[in-house]
Amino acid sequence: MAADATTTDVLVVGSGIAGLAAGLGAARAGSEVTIATKSSRPAGASTWWAQGGVAIARGDPEAFKQDVIEASAGTADPDAVSVLVDQADEIVRDVLVETLDVEFDTNGDAFDFGREAAHGEPRVLHIDASTGRHIHVPFLNHMADHEAVTFREDTAALALITHEGRVHGAMLEHDGEVEPVYAGTTILATGGIGDLYARSTNPDGSTGDGIAMAALAGADVADMEYVQFHPTVSTTEDPFLVSEAVRGEGALLRNGEDERFMPAIHEDAELAPRDVVARAVARERDRTGEVYLDVSPLDFAGTFPDLANLCAERDVDWEQGIPVAPAEHFLCGGIDVDTWGRSSLDCLYAVGECARTGVHGANRLASTSLLEGLVWGMRAGEDAAGADPVVVEAPRLRDSDPALPDRFAREKFVRLQRVMDEYVGLERDPEELQRALGVLRRLKGEVDAYVRTRTQRSLAELRHASITALLIARAATENDESVGTHYVREPAPAREA
Ligand code: SIN
């Protein structure tokens, strides 16, 4: 091993709940862990923004499993769902309640379980409607204080280091400098793909980095066409999520003609599966000009004070209803992994939103993403511990010379988002998907011509986004079955002669 090479037992890329849990699992199993994160502030991870909460089984795992599978339109992998649900209560108690001292809302002596769409019963642990940050901040603090853990903030992974089918770490960039970090095992926890669409609930920087790096290294990806849109995201300039929990408490959706439209569309009305509600909201907006969430049936400010404050900050008079539209929220597919988070490449793991565990199938049940990140993170971390780092030849990344302006990336992003919004959004059309595929191929070609091996972060993100967009569009063109989040419009009936 080269004397000056930087090595670690386990390299985790990403610091949302999945990455932190992976680090904790590996550290508990005796490994030295390095956590590299693009962000230098908690709000850089989707976890911080999560509102709803963490669903648990509450002693009835079969009912919970059934809800997960039904919400997925029967496409979730039952083995993966069993792992998620059977471990939920124990891992939540161990990590969140006992290790991190997270204080979920209570009602008297008992937890105050929230109800969300497609859950047969209230089973969501929450803290107001800002559960994510109340978990994320103590988790970050706990890991920052852990003696087996080193944090590298404001540090982006640009490429994986591979040799003969095994992953040996990643090329990390900080402040323009790039260096190889060799690891016995590498765990990708890079989150979502929000930057591929103009409107998303994800924080900026959600560019599909882990998925693109893994795919470039030859890892299998799966279910990429299943992009979940959240139905109720404010239409304000700086959009904010209005949690499904608000509908769980009785809020109603009304269109521009003041009519409630969900009861005619699904028997569960506002609490129908998320994809059904999202498409209905989009159609009603097209038809009547707007959709708003009528929160008058509940004590909105009393039950959701954080959301009421957000409304006030963004000049939304919630007593008149909150104007909403769908926005990209979560990718159900990703790097294909088993129930321990192992990818198809030796020593490469993936957890959280960048992974495809099979739990969500074609559509994710509300308040299962933090849980999935926690369960798969702990399992992957434990499994990944114990391999020694080996120093191999690192990929050569050329500096961009001269540096391309970040404006180059921004301009390309606008084009990429336009294609994804128009053709690879809530409703898809086979011909339009083919067109999108063509445009995205050309765009990736243009991006590659400039940035194949460059070290500039904005360009690496653009390249990752263009690869991930292409994977999504290609998967969408290859699946002509409308299921869950992947909705393919019927061709118009042929005109009679
Ligand atoms: C929400 O609070 O509506 C989002 C919860 C989730 O996506 O699981």
Coordinates of C-alpha atoms and ligand atoms in Angstrom, one line a residue:
M1 CA 0.0 0.0 0.0
A2 CA 1.4 3.5 -0.9
A3 CA 2.4 5.2 2.3
D4 CA 0.7 8.4 1.6
A5 CA -2.6 7.0 0.2
T6 CA -5.7 8.0 2.1
T7 CA -7.5 4.9 3.3
T8 CA -10.6 4.0 5.5
D9 CA -12.4 0.8 6.3
V10 CA -15.8 2.0 5.2
L11 CA -16.4 5.1 3.0
V12 CA -20.0 6.4 3.1
V13 CA -20.9 9.0 0.5
G14 CA -23.9 11.1 1.7
S15 CA -25.1 12.2 5.1
G16 CA -28.8 11.8 5.2
I17 CA -30.4 9.3 7.5
A18 CA -29.3 6.3 5.3
G19 CA -25.7 7.4 5.2
L20 CA -25.6 8.2 8.9
A21 CA -27.2 4.9 9.8
A22 CA -24.7 3.1 7.5
G23 CA -21.9 4.8 9.3
L24 CA -23.3 3.9 12.7
G25 CA -23.9 0.3 11.7
A26 CA -20.3 0.0 10.5
A27 CA -18.8 1.8 13.5
R28 CA -20.8 -0.4 15.9
A29 CA -19.3 -3.4 14.0
G30 CA -15.8 -2.1 14.7
S31 CA -14.9 -0.3 11.5
E32 CA -13.2 3.1 11.0
V33 CA -15.7 5.1 8.9
T34 CA -15.3 8.1 6.6
I35 CA -18.5 10.0 5.7
A36 CA -18.1 12.3 2.7
T37 CA -20.9 14.8 2.1
K38 CA -21.4 17.4 -0.5
S39 CA -23.1 19.6 2.0
S40 CA -21.8 21.5 4.9
R41 CA -25.2 22.1 6.5
P42 CA -27.9 19.7 7.6
A43 CA -30.5 21.2 5.2
G44 CA -28.4 19.8 2.3
A45 CA -29.9 16.4 2.8
S46 CA -33.5 15.4 2.0
T47 CA -33.8 13.9 5.5
W48 CA -33.8 17.4 7.0
W49 CA -36.8 18.4 4.9
A50 CA -38.9 15.3 5.6
Q51 CA -42.2 16.3 7.2
G52 CA -44.5 13.2 7.6
G53 CA -42.5 10.9 9.9
V54 CA -41.5 7.3 10.4
A55 CA -44.1 4.5 10.1
I56 CA -43.8 1.5 12.4
A57 CA -45.7 -1.7 12.7
R58 CA -47.3 -1.1 16.1
G59 CA -47.6 -4.8 16.8
D60 CA -49.4 -5.6 13.5
P61 CA -46.7 -6.2 11.0
E62 CA -49.0 -8.0 8.5
A63 CA -51.3 -5.0 8.2
F64 CA -48.3 -2.7 7.6
K65 CA -46.8 -5.1 5.0
Q66 CA -50.2 -5.2 3.2
D67 CA -50.4 -1.4 3.0
V68 CA -46.8 -1.2 1.6
I69 CA -47.6 -3.8 -1.1
E70 CA -51.0 -2.3 -1.9
A71 CA -49.6 1.2 -2.3
S72 CA -47.0 -0.2 -4.7
A73 CA -49.8 -1.7 -6.8
G74 CA -48.6 -5.2 -5.9
T75 CA -45.1 -4.6 -7.3
A76 CA -43.1 -4.3 -4.1
D77 CA -40.7 -7.3 -3.3
P78 CA -42.4 -9.2 -0.4
D79 CA -39.0 -10.3 1.1
A80 CA -37.7 -6.7 1.1
V81 CA -41.0 -5.5 2.7
S82 CA -40.7 -8.1 5.4
V83 CA -37.2 -6.9 6.3
L84 CA -38.5 -3.3 6.4
V85 CA -41.5 -4.0 8.5
D86 CA -40.2 -6.8 10.8
Q87 CA -37.2 -4.6 11.8
A88 CA -39.0 -1.3 12.0
D89 CA -40.1 -1.1 15.6
E90 CA -36.8 -2.5 17.0
I91 CA -34.5 -0.3 15.0
V92 CA -36.6 2.9 15.6
R93 CA -36.5 2.2 19.3
D94 CA -32.8 1.4 19.4
V95 CA -31.4 4.2 17.1
L96 CA -33.9 7.0 17.2
V97 CA -35.4 6.8 20.7
E98 CA -32.6 5.3 22.8
T99 CA -29.4 6.4 21.0
L100 CA -30.5 9.8 19.6
D101 CA -33.2 10.6 22.2
V102 CA -35.6 11.7 19.5
E103 CA -38.8 12.8 21.3
F104 CA -41.7 11.9 19.0
D105 CA -45.0 13.7 19.7
T106 CA -47.1 12.0 22.3
N107 CA -50.7 12.0 23.4
G108 CA -50.8 11.5 27.1
D109 CA -48.5 8.6 27.8
A110 CA -48.6 7.1 24.4
F111 CA -47.1 8.1 21.0
D112 CA -49.4 10.3 18.9
F113 CA -49.5 8.2 15.7
G114 CA -50.3 10.2 12.6
R115 CA -52.4 8.9 9.7
E116 CA -51.3 9.3 6.1
A117 CA -52.5 8.3 2.7
A118 CA -52.9 4.6 1.9
H119 CA -52.1 3.6 5.5
G120 CA -55.0 1.5 6.9
E121 CA -54.4 2.9 10.4
P122 CA -52.5 5.7 12.1
R123 CA -48.9 4.4 12.5
V124 CA -46.6 7.3 11.8
L125 CA -44.3 8.6 14.5
H126 CA -43.8 12.3 14.0
I127 CA -42.8 15.6 15.5
D128 CA -45.2 18.2 14.3
A129 CA -44.7 18.1 10.5
S130 CA -41.0 18.6 10.7
T131 CA -39.9 15.1 11.8
G132 CA -36.8 15.0 9.5
R133 CA -34.9 17.8 11.1
H134 CA -35.6 16.5 14.6
I135 CA -34.0 13.2 13.6
H136 CA -31.2 14.6 11.4
V137 CA -29.6 17.1 13.6
P138 CA -29.1 14.8 16.6
F139 CA -28.0 12.0 14.3
L140 CA -25.4 14.3 12.7
N141 CA -24.2 15.4 16.2
H142 CA -24.0 11.9 17.4
M143 CA -21.9 10.8 14.4
A144 CA -19.7 13.9 14.5
D145 CA -18.8 13.0 18.1
H146 CA -18.2 9.3 17.3
E147 CA -14.5 8.4 17.7
A148 CA -14.6 5.9 14.8
V149 CA -16.1 8.4 12.4
T150 CA -14.4 11.1 10.3
F151 CA -16.6 13.6 8.4
R152 CA -15.5 15.3 5.2
E153 CA -17.9 18.1 4.6
D154 CA -18.3 20.1 1.4
T155 CA -16.8 17.1 -0.4
A156 CA -18.2 15.6 -3.6
A157 CA -17.6 12.1 -4.9
L158 CA -16.7 12.4 -8.7
A159 CA -16.1 8.7 -9.6
L160 CA -15.7 5.3 -8.0
I161 CA -12.4 3.6 -8.0
T162 CA -12.7 0.1 -9.5
H163 CA -10.4 -2.7 -10.2
E164 CA -11.3 -6.1 -11.6
G165 CA -15.0 -5.8 -10.7
R166 CA -14.4 -4.7 -7.1
V167 CA -15.0 -1.1 -5.9
H168 CA -12.1 0.3 -3.8
G169 CA -13.4 3.7 -2.8
A170 CA -14.0 7.0 -4.6
M171 CA -12.3 10.1 -6.0
L172 CA -13.3 12.9 -3.7
E173 CA -13.2 16.6 -4.5
H174 CA -12.9 19.4 -1.9
D175 CA -12.3 23.0 -2.7
G176 CA -11.2 22.1 -6.3
E177 CA -8.7 19.5 -5.1
V178 CA -9.3 15.8 -6.0
E179 CA -7.8 12.8 -4.3
P180 CA -8.5 9.1 -4.2
V181 CA -9.9 7.7 -0.9
Y182 CA -9.4 4.0 -0.8
A183 CA -11.9 1.9 1.2
G184 CA -12.5 -1.7 2.1
T185 CA -16.2 -1.1 1.2
T186 CA -18.0 1.9 -0.2
I187 CA -21.6 2.7 0.7
L188 CA -23.5 5.1 -1.6
A189 CA -26.2 7.2 0.2
T190 CA -26.4 10.1 -2.2
G191 CA -30.1 10.7 -2.1
G192 CA -32.5 11.7 -4.9
I193 CA -32.8 13.2 -8.3
G194 CA -34.8 16.4 -7.7
D195 CA -32.5 18.6 -9.9
L196 CA -33.7 16.7 -12.9
Y197 CA -37.1 18.4 -12.7
A198 CA -37.9 22.1 -12.4
R199 CA -40.1 21.5 -9.3
S200 CA -39.0 19.1 -6.6
T201 CA -39.2 18.7 -2.8
N202 CA -35.5 17.7 -2.7
P203 CA -32.7 20.1 -1.7
D204 CA -30.5 21.6 -4.5
G205 CA -27.7 19.3 -5.4
S206 CA -29.9 16.2 -5.8
T207 CA -28.3 15.2 -9.1
G208 CA -28.3 11.4 -8.9
D209 CA -24.6 11.2 -8.3
G210 CA -24.5 7.8 -6.7
I211 CA -26.7 6.2 -9.3
A212 CA -24.6 7.6 -12.2
M213 CA -21.3 6.7 -10.6
A214 CA -22.5 3.1 -9.9
A215 CA -23.9 2.7 -13.4
L216 CA -20.7 4.0 -14.9
A217 CA -18.8 1.4 -12.9
G218 CA -21.1 -1.3 -14.2
A219 CA -23.5 -1.8 -11.3
D220 CA -27.1 -2.9 -12.0
V221 CA -29.8 -0.3 -11.7
A222 CA -33.5 -1.1 -11.7
D223 CA -37.0 0.4 -11.6
M224 CA -35.7 3.8 -12.8
E225 CA -39.0 4.7 -14.4
Y226 CA -40.7 4.9 -11.1
V227 CA -40.4 8.6 -10.2
Q228 CA -42.8 9.6 -7.4
F229 CA -44.5 13.1 -7.5
H230 CA -45.9 14.5 -4.3
P231 CA -49.4 15.9 -4.9
T232 CA -49.4 18.8 -2.6
V233 CA -46.4 21.1 -3.0
S234 CA -47.1 24.9 -2.7
T235 CA -47.2 26.8 -6.0
T236 CA -45.2 29.7 -4.3
E237 CA -42.0 30.8 -6.0
D238 CA -40.0 28.9 -3.4
P239 CA -42.2 25.8 -3.2
F240 CA -42.7 23.9 0.1
L241 CA -44.2 20.5 0.8
V242 CA -47.5 20.3 2.5
S243 CA -47.4 17.0 4.2
E244 CA -49.8 14.2 3.5
A245 CA -50.4 14.2 7.2
V246 CA -52.5 17.4 6.7
R247 CA -54.8 15.4 4.5
G248 CA -54.6 12.6 7.1
E249 CA -56.1 15.1 9.6
G250 CA -58.9 16.0 7.2
A251 CA -57.8 18.6 4.7
L252 CA -59.6 18.5 1.4
L253 CA -58.6 19.2 -2.2
R254 CA -60.7 21.6 -4.1
N255 CA -60.3 22.8 -7.7
G256 CA -60.6 26.3 -9.3
E257 CA -64.4 25.9 -9.2
D258 CA -64.3 25.2 -5.5
E259 CA -65.4 21.6 -6.0
R260 CA -64.0 18.7 -4.1
F261 CA -62.9 16.2 -6.9
M262 CA -61.1 13.3 -5.2
P263 CA -64.3 11.3 -4.0
A264 CA -65.3 10.8 -7.7
I265 CA -61.8 9.4 -8.5
H266 CA -61.0 7.0 -5.7
E267 CA -62.9 5.5 -2.8
D268 CA -60.2 6.8 -0.4
A269 CA -60.6 10.3 -1.8
E270 CA -57.8 12.6 -0.5
L271 CA -56.1 9.6 1.1
A272 CA -55.8 7.6 -2.2
P273 CA -52.3 6.4 -3.2
R274 CA -50.0 9.2 -3.9
D275 CA -49.8 8.7 -7.7
V276 CA -53.5 8.7 -8.1
V277 CA -53.9 12.0 -6.1
A278 CA -50.9 13.6 -8.0
R279 CA -52.4 12.9 -11.4
A280 CA -55.8 14.1 -10.3
V281 CA -54.4 17.4 -8.9
A282 CA -52.5 18.0 -12.2
R283 CA -55.5 17.3 -14.3
E284 CA -57.8 19.5 -12.2
R285 CA -55.3 22.3 -12.4
D286 CA -55.2 22.0 -16.2
R287 CA -59.0 21.9 -16.3
T288 CA -59.9 24.6 -13.8
G289 CA -56.8 26.7 -13.4
E290 CA -55.9 25.8 -9.8
V291 CA -56.1 23.4 -7.0
Y292 CA -55.9 24.3 -3.3
L293 CA -55.8 22.5 0.0
D294 CA -58.8 23.5 2.1
V295 CA -57.5 23.2 5.7
S296 CA -60.7 24.5 7.3
P297 CA -61.9 21.0 8.5
L298 CA -58.9 20.9 11.0
D299 CA -57.2 23.0 13.6
F300 CA -54.3 23.7 11.1
A301 CA -52.3 26.2 13.1
G302 CA -52.7 24.2 16.3
T303 CA -51.8 20.8 14.7
F304 CA -49.2 22.0 12.2
P305 CA -47.6 25.1 13.6
D306 CA -44.4 24.8 11.5
L307 CA -46.4 24.6 8.3
A308 CA -48.6 27.5 9.4
N309 CA -45.4 29.5 9.9
L310 CA -44.1 28.5 6.5
C311 CA -47.3 29.7 4.9
A312 CA -46.9 33.0 6.7
E313 CA -43.3 33.4 5.6
R314 CA -44.3 32.8 1.9
D315 CA -47.3 35.1 2.1
V316 CA -49.9 32.2 1.8
D317 CA -53.1 33.0 3.6
W318 CA -53.9 29.4 4.6
E319 CA -57.4 30.3 5.8
Q320 CA -58.2 30.9 2.1
G321 CA -56.6 27.5 1.2
I322 CA -53.1 26.6 0.2
P323 CA -52.5 26.6 -3.6
V324 CA -50.8 23.3 -4.5
A325 CA -49.4 21.4 -7.5
P326 CA -47.4 18.1 -7.8
A327 CA -43.6 18.2 -7.7
E328 CA -41.0 15.5 -8.1
H329 CA -40.5 13.9 -4.7
F330 CA -38.8 10.5 -4.6
L331 CA -37.2 8.0 -7.0
C332 CA -38.5 4.5 -6.1
G333 CA -35.8 2.8 -8.3
G334 CA -32.0 3.1 -8.2
I335 CA -28.9 1.0 -7.7
D336 CA -30.2 -2.5 -7.4
V337 CA -29.4 -4.0 -4.0
D338 CA -30.3 -7.0 -1.9
T339 CA -31.7 -7.0 1.7
W340 CA -28.2 -6.1 3.0
G341 CA -27.7 -3.2 0.6
R342 CA -25.2 -5.1 -1.5
S343 CA -25.0 -4.0 -5.1
S344 CA -24.1 -6.2 -8.0
L345 CA -20.4 -5.0 -7.7
D346 CA -18.1 -6.4 -5.1
C347 CA -17.7 -4.2 -2.0
L348 CA -20.2 -1.6 -3.3
Y349 CA -23.3 -0.9 -1.2
A350 CA -26.2 1.5 -1.7
V351 CA -28.8 2.7 0.8
G352 CA -31.5 5.3 1.0
E353 CA -33.1 6.9 -2.0
C354 CA -30.3 6.1 -4.5
A355 CA -30.9 2.4 -3.8
R356 CA -33.6 0.2 -5.2
T357 CA -34.3 -2.3 -2.4
G358 CA -37.6 -3.5 -3.8
V359 CA -39.6 -2.1 -0.9
H360 CA -41.4 0.5 -2.9
G361 CA -41.9 -1.2 -6.2
A362 CA -43.7 1.2 -8.5
N363 CA -45.0 3.5 -5.8
R364 CA -43.8 4.3 -2.3
L365 CA -46.1 4.4 0.7
A366 CA -45.9 7.6 2.7
S367 CA -43.5 7.8 5.6
T368 CA -41.5 4.7 4.7
S369 CA -38.4 6.5 3.2
L370 CA -36.8 7.5 6.5
L371 CA -37.5 4.0 7.8
E372 CA -36.0 2.4 4.7
G373 CA -32.9 4.6 5.0
L374 CA -32.6 3.6 8.7
V375 CA -33.1 -0.1 8.3
W376 CA -31.0 -0.6 5.2
G377 CA -28.4 1.8 6.4
M378 CA -27.9 -0.1 9.7
R379 CA -27.9 -3.4 7.8
A380 CA -25.5 -2.3 5.1
G381 CA -23.1 -0.7 7.6
E382 CA -23.0 -3.9 9.7
D383 CA -22.4 -6.1 6.6
A384 CA -19.9 -3.8 5.1
A385 CA -17.6 -3.7 8.1
G386 CA -14.5 -5.8 8.2
A387 CA -13.0 -5.5 4.7
D388 CA -9.5 -4.0 4.4
P389 CA -8.8 -1.2 1.9
V390 CA -6.5 -2.0 -1.0
V391 CA -4.8 0.7 -3.0
V392 CA -5.1 0.3 -6.7
E393 CA -4.6 2.6 -9.7
A394 CA -7.0 5.6 -9.4
P395 CA -8.9 6.8 -12.4
R396 CA -7.3 9.8 -14.0
L397 CA -9.5 12.9 -13.9
R398 CA -8.4 15.8 -16.1
D399 CA -8.9 19.3 -14.8
S400 CA -11.1 21.4 -17.0
D401 CA -8.7 23.8 -18.7
P402 CA -9.8 26.5 -18.8
A403 CA -12.6 26.0 -16.1
L404 CA -16.0 26.2 -17.8
P405 CA -18.3 28.7 -16.2
D406 CA -20.9 27.3 -13.9
R407 CA -23.3 29.0 -16.3
F408 CA -22.6 26.2 -18.8
A409 CA -24.0 23.7 -16.4
R410 CA -27.0 25.8 -15.5
E411 CA -27.9 26.3 -19.1
K412 CA -27.7 22.6 -19.8
F413 CA -29.8 21.8 -16.7
V414 CA -32.6 24.1 -17.9
R415 CA -32.8 22.0 -21.1
L416 CA -32.6 18.7 -19.2
Q417 CA -35.4 19.8 -16.8
R418 CA -37.6 20.9 -19.7
V419 CA -37.4 17.5 -21.3
M420 CA -37.9 15.6 -18.0
D421 CA -40.9 17.8 -17.1
E422 CA -42.6 17.7 -20.5
Y423 CA -42.0 14.1 -21.4
V424 CA -40.9 12.0 -18.4
G425 CA -43.2 13.5 -15.8
L426 CA -46.5 12.4 -14.2
E427 CA -48.1 11.2 -17.4
R428 CA -46.0 9.7 -20.2
D429 CA -46.7 9.1 -23.9
P430 CA -44.7 6.4 -25.8
E431 CA -43.9 8.7 -28.7
E432 CA -42.9 11.6 -26.5
L433 CA -40.8 9.3 -24.4
Q434 CA -38.9 8.3 -27.6
R435 CA -38.4 11.9 -28.4
A436 CA -37.2 12.6 -24.9
L437 CA -34.7 9.7 -25.2
G438 CA -33.3 11.2 -28.4
V439 CA -32.9 14.7 -26.8
L440 CA -31.4 13.3 -23.7
R441 CA -28.9 11.2 -25.7
R442 CA -27.8 14.3 -27.6
L443 CA -27.6 16.3 -24.4
K444 CA -25.4 13.6 -22.7
G445 CA -23.2 13.5 -25.8
E446 CA -22.7 17.3 -25.6
V447 CA -22.0 17.1 -21.8
D448 CA -19.6 14.2 -22.2
A449 CA -17.7 16.0 -24.9
Y450 CA -16.9 18.7 -22.4
V451 CA -16.8 17.0 -19.1
R452 CA -16.0 13.3 -19.4
T453 CA -13.0 13.5 -17.0
R454 CA -13.2 17.0 -15.6
T455 CA -12.9 17.7 -11.9
Q456 CA -15.1 20.7 -11.6
R457 CA -18.0 19.9 -9.3
S458 CA -20.8 21.6 -11.2
L459 CA -19.8 19.7 -14.4
A460 CA -19.5 16.4 -12.6
E461 CA -23.0 17.0 -11.2
L462 CA -24.3 17.9 -14.7
R463 CA -22.8 14.7 -16.1
H464 CA -24.3 12.6 -13.3
A465 CA -27.7 14.2 -13.9
S466 CA -27.6 13.6 -17.6
I467 CA -26.7 10.0 -17.1
T468 CA -29.4 9.5 -14.5
A469 CA -32.0 11.3 -16.7
L470 CA -31.1 9.0 -19.6
L471 CA -31.5 5.9 -17.3
I472 CA -35.0 7.1 -16.3
A473 CA -36.1 7.9 -19.8
R474 CA -34.7 4.6 -21.2
A475 CA -36.5 2.6 -18.4
A476 CA -39.7 4.5 -19.1
T477 CA -39.6 3.7 -22.9
E478 CA -39.0 0.0 -22.1
N479 CA -42.1 -0.4 -19.9
D480 CA -45.4 0.1 -21.6
E481 CA -47.4 -1.0 -18.6
S482 CA -49.1 1.7 -16.6
V483 CA -48.4 0.9 -13.0
G484 CA -48.0 3.1 -9.9
T485 CA -45.9 6.2 -10.6
H486 CA -45.3 5.1 -14.2
Y487 CA -48.4 6.2 -16.0
V488 CA -48.5 5.6 -19.8
R489 CA -51.3 7.4 -21.7
E490 CA -53.4 5.3 -23.9
P491 CA -53.0 6.0 -27.5
A492 CA -56.0 8.1 -28.8
P493 CA -58.6 5.7 -30.4
A494 CA -58.3 5.5 -34.2
R495 CA -60.8 7.7 -36.0
E496 CA -63.7 5.8 -37.6
A497 CA -63.7 5.9 -41.4
Ligands
SIN1 C1 -45.3 13.9 3.5 O1 -45.1 14.4 4.6 O2 -46.3 14.0 2.8 C2 -44.1 13.2 2.8 C3 -43.9 11.9 3.5 C4 -43.2 10.9 2.6 O3 -42.9 11.3 1.5 O4 -43.0 9.8 3.0

